[in-house]
mmCIF file of C-alpha atoms in Angstrom:
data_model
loop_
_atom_site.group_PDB
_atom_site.id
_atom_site.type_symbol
_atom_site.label_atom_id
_atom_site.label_comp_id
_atom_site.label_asym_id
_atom_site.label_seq_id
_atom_site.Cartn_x
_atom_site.Cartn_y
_atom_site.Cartn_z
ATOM 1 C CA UNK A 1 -21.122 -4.875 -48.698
ATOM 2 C CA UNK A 2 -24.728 -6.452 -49.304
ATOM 3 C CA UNK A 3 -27.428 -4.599 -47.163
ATOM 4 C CA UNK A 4 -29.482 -7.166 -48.025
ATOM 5 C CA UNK A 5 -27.702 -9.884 -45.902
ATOM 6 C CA UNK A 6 -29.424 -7.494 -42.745
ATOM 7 C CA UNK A 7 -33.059 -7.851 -44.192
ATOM 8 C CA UNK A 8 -35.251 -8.512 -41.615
ATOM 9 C CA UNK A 9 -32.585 -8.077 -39.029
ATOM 10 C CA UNK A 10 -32.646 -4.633 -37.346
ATOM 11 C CA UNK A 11 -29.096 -3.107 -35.715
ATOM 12 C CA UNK A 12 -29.066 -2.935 -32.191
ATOM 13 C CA UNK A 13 -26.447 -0.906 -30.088
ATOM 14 C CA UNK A 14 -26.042 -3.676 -28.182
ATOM 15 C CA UNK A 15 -25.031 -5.592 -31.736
ATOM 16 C CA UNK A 16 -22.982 -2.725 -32.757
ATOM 17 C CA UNK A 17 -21.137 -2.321 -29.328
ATOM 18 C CA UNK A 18 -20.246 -5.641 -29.213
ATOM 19 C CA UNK A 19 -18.766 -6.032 -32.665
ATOM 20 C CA UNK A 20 -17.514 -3.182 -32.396
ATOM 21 C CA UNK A 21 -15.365 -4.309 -28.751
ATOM 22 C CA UNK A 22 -14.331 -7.340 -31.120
ATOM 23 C CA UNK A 23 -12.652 -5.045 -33.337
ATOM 24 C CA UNK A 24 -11.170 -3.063 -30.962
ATOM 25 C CA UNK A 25 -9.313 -6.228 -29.453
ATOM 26 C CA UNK A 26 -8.359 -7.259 -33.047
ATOM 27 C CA UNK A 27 -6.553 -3.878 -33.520
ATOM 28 C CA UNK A 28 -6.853 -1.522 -31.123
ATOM 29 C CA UNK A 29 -8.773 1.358 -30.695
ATOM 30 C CA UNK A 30 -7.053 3.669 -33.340
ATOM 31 C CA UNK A 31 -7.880 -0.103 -36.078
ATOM 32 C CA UNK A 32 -11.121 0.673 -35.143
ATOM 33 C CA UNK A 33 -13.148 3.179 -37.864
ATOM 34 C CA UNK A 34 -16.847 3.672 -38.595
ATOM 35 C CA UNK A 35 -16.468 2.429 -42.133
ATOM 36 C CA UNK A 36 -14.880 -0.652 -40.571
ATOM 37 C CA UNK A 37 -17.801 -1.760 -38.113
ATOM 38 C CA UNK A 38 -20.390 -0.570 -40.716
ATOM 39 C CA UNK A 39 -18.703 -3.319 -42.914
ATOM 40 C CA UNK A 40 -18.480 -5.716 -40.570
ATOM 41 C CA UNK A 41 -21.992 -5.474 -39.303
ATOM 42 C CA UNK A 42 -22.625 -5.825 -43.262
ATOM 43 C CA UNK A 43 -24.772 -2.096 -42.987
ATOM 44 C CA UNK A 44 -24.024 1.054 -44.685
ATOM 45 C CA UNK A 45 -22.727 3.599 -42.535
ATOM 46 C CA UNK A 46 -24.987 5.962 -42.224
ATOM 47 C CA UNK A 47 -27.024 3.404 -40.503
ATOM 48 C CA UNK A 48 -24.681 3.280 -37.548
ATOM 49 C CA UNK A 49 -25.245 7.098 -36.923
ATOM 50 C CA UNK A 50 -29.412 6.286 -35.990
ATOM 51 C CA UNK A 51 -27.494 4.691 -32.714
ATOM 52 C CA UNK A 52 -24.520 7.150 -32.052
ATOM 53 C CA UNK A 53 -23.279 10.320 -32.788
ATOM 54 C CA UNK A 54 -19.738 8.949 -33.416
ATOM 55 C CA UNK A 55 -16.838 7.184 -33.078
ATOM 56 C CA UNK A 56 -16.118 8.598 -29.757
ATOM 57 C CA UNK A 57 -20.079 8.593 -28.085
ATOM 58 C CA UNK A 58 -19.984 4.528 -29.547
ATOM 59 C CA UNK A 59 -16.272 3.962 -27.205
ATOM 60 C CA UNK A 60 -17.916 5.987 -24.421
ATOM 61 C CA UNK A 61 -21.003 3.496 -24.886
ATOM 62 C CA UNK A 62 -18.591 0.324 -24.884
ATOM 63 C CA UNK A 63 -16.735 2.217 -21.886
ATOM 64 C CA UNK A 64 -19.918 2.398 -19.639
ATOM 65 C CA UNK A 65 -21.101 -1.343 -20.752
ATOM 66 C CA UNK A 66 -17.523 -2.428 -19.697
ATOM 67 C CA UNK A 67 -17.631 -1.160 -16.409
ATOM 68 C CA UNK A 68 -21.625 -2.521 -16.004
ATOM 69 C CA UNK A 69 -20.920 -6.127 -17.224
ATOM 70 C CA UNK A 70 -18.008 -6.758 -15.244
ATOM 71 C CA UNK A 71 -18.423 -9.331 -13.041
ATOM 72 C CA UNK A 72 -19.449 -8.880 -9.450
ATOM 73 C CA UNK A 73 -19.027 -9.881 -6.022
ATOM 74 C CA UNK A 74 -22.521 -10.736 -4.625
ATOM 75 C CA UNK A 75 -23.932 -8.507 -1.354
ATOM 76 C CA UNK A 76 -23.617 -11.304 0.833
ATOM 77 C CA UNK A 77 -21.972 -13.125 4.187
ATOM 78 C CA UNK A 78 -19.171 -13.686 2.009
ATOM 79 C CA UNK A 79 -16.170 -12.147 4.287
ATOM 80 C CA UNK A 80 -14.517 -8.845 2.844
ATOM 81 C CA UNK A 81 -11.325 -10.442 2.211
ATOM 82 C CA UNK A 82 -12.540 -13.051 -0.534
ATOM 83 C CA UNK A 83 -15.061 -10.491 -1.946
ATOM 84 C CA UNK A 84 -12.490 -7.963 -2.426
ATOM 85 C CA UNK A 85 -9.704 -11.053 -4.139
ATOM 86 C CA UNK A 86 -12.832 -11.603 -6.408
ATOM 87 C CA UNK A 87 -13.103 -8.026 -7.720
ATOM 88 C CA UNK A 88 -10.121 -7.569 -7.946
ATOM 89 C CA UNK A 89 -9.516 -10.842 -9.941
ATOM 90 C CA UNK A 90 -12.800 -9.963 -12.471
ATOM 91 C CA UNK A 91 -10.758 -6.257 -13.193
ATOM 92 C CA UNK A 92 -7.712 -7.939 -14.097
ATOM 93 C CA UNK A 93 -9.375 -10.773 -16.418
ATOM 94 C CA UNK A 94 -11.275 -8.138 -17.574
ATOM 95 C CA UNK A 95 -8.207 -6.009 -18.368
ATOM 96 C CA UNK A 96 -6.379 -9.444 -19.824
ATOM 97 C CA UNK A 97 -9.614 -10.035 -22.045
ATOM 98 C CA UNK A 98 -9.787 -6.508 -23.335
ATOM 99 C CA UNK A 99 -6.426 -4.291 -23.034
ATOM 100 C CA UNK A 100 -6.796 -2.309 -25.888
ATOM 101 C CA UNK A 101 -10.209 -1.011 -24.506
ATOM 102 C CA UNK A 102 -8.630 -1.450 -20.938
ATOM 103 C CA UNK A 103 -5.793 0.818 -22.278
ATOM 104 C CA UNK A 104 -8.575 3.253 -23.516
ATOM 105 C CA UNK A 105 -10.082 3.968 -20.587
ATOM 106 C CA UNK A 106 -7.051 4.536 -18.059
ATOM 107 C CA UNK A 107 -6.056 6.940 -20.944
ATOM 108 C CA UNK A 108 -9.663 9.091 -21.091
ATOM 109 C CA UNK A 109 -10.487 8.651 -16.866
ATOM 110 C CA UNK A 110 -14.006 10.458 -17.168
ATOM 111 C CA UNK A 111 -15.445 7.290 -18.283
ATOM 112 C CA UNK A 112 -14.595 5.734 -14.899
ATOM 113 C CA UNK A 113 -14.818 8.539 -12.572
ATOM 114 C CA UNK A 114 -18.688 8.180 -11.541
ATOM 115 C CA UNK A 115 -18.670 6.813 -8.203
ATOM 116 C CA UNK A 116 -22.189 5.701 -9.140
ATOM 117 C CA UNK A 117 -21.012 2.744 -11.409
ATOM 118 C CA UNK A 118 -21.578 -0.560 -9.875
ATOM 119 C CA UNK A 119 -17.546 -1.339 -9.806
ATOM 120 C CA UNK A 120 -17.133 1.388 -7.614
ATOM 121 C CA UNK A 121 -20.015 1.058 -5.555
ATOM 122 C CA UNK A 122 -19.288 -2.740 -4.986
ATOM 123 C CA UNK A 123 -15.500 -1.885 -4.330
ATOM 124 C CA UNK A 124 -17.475 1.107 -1.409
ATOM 125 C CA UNK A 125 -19.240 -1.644 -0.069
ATOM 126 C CA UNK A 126 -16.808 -4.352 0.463
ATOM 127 C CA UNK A 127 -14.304 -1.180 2.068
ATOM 128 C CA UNK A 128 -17.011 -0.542 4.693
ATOM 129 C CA UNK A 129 -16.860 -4.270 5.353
ATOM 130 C CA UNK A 130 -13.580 -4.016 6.092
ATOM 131 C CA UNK A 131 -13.558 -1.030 8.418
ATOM 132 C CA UNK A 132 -12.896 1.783 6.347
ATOM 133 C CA UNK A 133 -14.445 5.125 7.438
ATOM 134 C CA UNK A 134 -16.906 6.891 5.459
ATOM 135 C CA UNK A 135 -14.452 9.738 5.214
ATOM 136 C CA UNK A 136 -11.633 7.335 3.521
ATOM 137 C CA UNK A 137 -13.429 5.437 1.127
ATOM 138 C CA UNK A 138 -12.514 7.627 -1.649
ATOM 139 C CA UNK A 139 -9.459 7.395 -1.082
ATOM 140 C CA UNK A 140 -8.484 4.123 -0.164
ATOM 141 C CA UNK A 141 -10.973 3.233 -3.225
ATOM 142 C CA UNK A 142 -8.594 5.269 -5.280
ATOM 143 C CA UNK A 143 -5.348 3.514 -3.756
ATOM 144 C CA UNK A 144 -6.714 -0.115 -4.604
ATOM 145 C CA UNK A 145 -7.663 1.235 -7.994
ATOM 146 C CA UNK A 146 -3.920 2.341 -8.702
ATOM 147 C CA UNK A 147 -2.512 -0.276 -7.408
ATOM 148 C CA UNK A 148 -4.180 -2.990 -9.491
ATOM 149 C CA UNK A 149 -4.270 -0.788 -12.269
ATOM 150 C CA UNK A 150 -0.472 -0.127 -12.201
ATOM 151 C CA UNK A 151 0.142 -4.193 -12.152
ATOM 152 C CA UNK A 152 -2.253 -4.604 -15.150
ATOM 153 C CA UNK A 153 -0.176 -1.596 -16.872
ATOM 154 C CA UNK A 154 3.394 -3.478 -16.012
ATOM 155 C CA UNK A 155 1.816 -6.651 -16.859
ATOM 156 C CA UNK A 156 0.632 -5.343 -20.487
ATOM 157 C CA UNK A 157 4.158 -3.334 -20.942
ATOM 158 C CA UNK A 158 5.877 -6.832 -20.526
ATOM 159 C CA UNK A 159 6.822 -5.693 -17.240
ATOM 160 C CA UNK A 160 5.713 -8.558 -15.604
ATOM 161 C CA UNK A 161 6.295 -11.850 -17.374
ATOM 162 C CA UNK A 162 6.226 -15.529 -17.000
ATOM 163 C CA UNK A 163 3.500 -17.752 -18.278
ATOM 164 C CA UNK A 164 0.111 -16.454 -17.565
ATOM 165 C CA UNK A 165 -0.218 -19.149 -14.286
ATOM 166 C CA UNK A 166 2.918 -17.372 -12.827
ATOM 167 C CA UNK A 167 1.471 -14.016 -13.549
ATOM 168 C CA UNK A 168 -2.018 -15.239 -11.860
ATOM 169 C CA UNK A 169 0.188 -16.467 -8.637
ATOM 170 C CA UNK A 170 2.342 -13.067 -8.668
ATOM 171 C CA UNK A 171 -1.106 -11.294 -8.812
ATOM 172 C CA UNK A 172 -2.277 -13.389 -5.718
ATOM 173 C CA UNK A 173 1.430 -12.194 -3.940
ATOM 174 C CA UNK A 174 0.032 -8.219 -4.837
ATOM 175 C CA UNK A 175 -3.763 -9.239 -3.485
ATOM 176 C CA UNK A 176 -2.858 -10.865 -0.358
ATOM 177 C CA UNK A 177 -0.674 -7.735 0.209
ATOM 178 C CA UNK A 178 -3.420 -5.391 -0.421
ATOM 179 C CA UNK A 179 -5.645 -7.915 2.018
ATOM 180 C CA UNK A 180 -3.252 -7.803 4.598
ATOM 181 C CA UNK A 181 -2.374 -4.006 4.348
ATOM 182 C CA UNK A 182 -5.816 -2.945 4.783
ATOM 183 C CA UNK A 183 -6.455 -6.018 7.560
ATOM 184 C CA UNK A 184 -4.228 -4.023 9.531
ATOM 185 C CA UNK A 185 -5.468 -0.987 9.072
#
């Protein structure tokens, strides 16, 4: 490892987050050690420890930037029904990008459970759209959440299968159900 390849370059957490999400879908969380991304980011590794405490405050870090950068639905006259197929479609690419850190999460819930995090607030928003009472929006919230949740799992557990086009269309089958369920309601 050559520090000197970093002169002039300062680490970021933003850097070391990202390279560090790279590793983590090259081998998984447990492929992922300090020593590891300290190498990679060509740094020693004390020098990762001026940004986080440790392994586990740096995947709580990539956790909360996961849930932040995912992609959106806008606030706008869009109707309910395509917002909610387009949230629902950026958590399962997501989930297909990433599924080690995907796996990660479902498997440590606290970094998900703050109803203050844009997904869920978006997910709030597009409910109340849709008719959902004030009272229910936690828990229909928590019903869409386990239901695409529990297709991503079967999907990654080869549960599933068919080429990735006849996954996206069997996905559609499991939205429009969802859109239709809660249409009703």
């Amino acid at each position: 490892m050559a520090v000197s390849a970093r002169r002039g370059a300062p680490l970021s957490l933003d850097e070391i987050r990202s390279t560090a999400l790279r590793l983590i879908d090259e081998g998984g969380v447990e492929g992922l050690s300090m020593r590891k991304l300290a190498a990679e980011l060509d740094v020693n590794p004390m020098s990762l420890y001026h940004h986080v405490a440790s392994k586990e405050a740096l995947l709580a870090r990539i956790c909360e930037t996961m849930t932040i950068r995912l992609p959106l639905p806008p606030d706008d006259d869009t109707p309910w029904e395509e917002q909610l197929r387009a949230l629902a479609l950026a958590y399962h690419r997501h989930a297909q990008q990433h599924p080690a850190m995907w796996s990660y999460v479902h498997n440590h819930p606290e970094f998900i459970e703050d109803r203050q995090l844009p997904l869920w607030q978006a997910l709030y928003r597009i409910l109340r759209a849709s008719g959902v009472p004030e009272e229910e929006l936690r828990r229909t919230s928590e019903v869409l959440h386990a239901f695409v949740s529990g297709f991503v799992f079967a999907e990654t557990r080869g549960h599933v299968t068919g080429a990735p086009e006849e996954i996206e269309h069997t996905f559609d089958i499991a939205l429009d159900m969802i859109i239709n369920g809660l249409a009703a309601r």
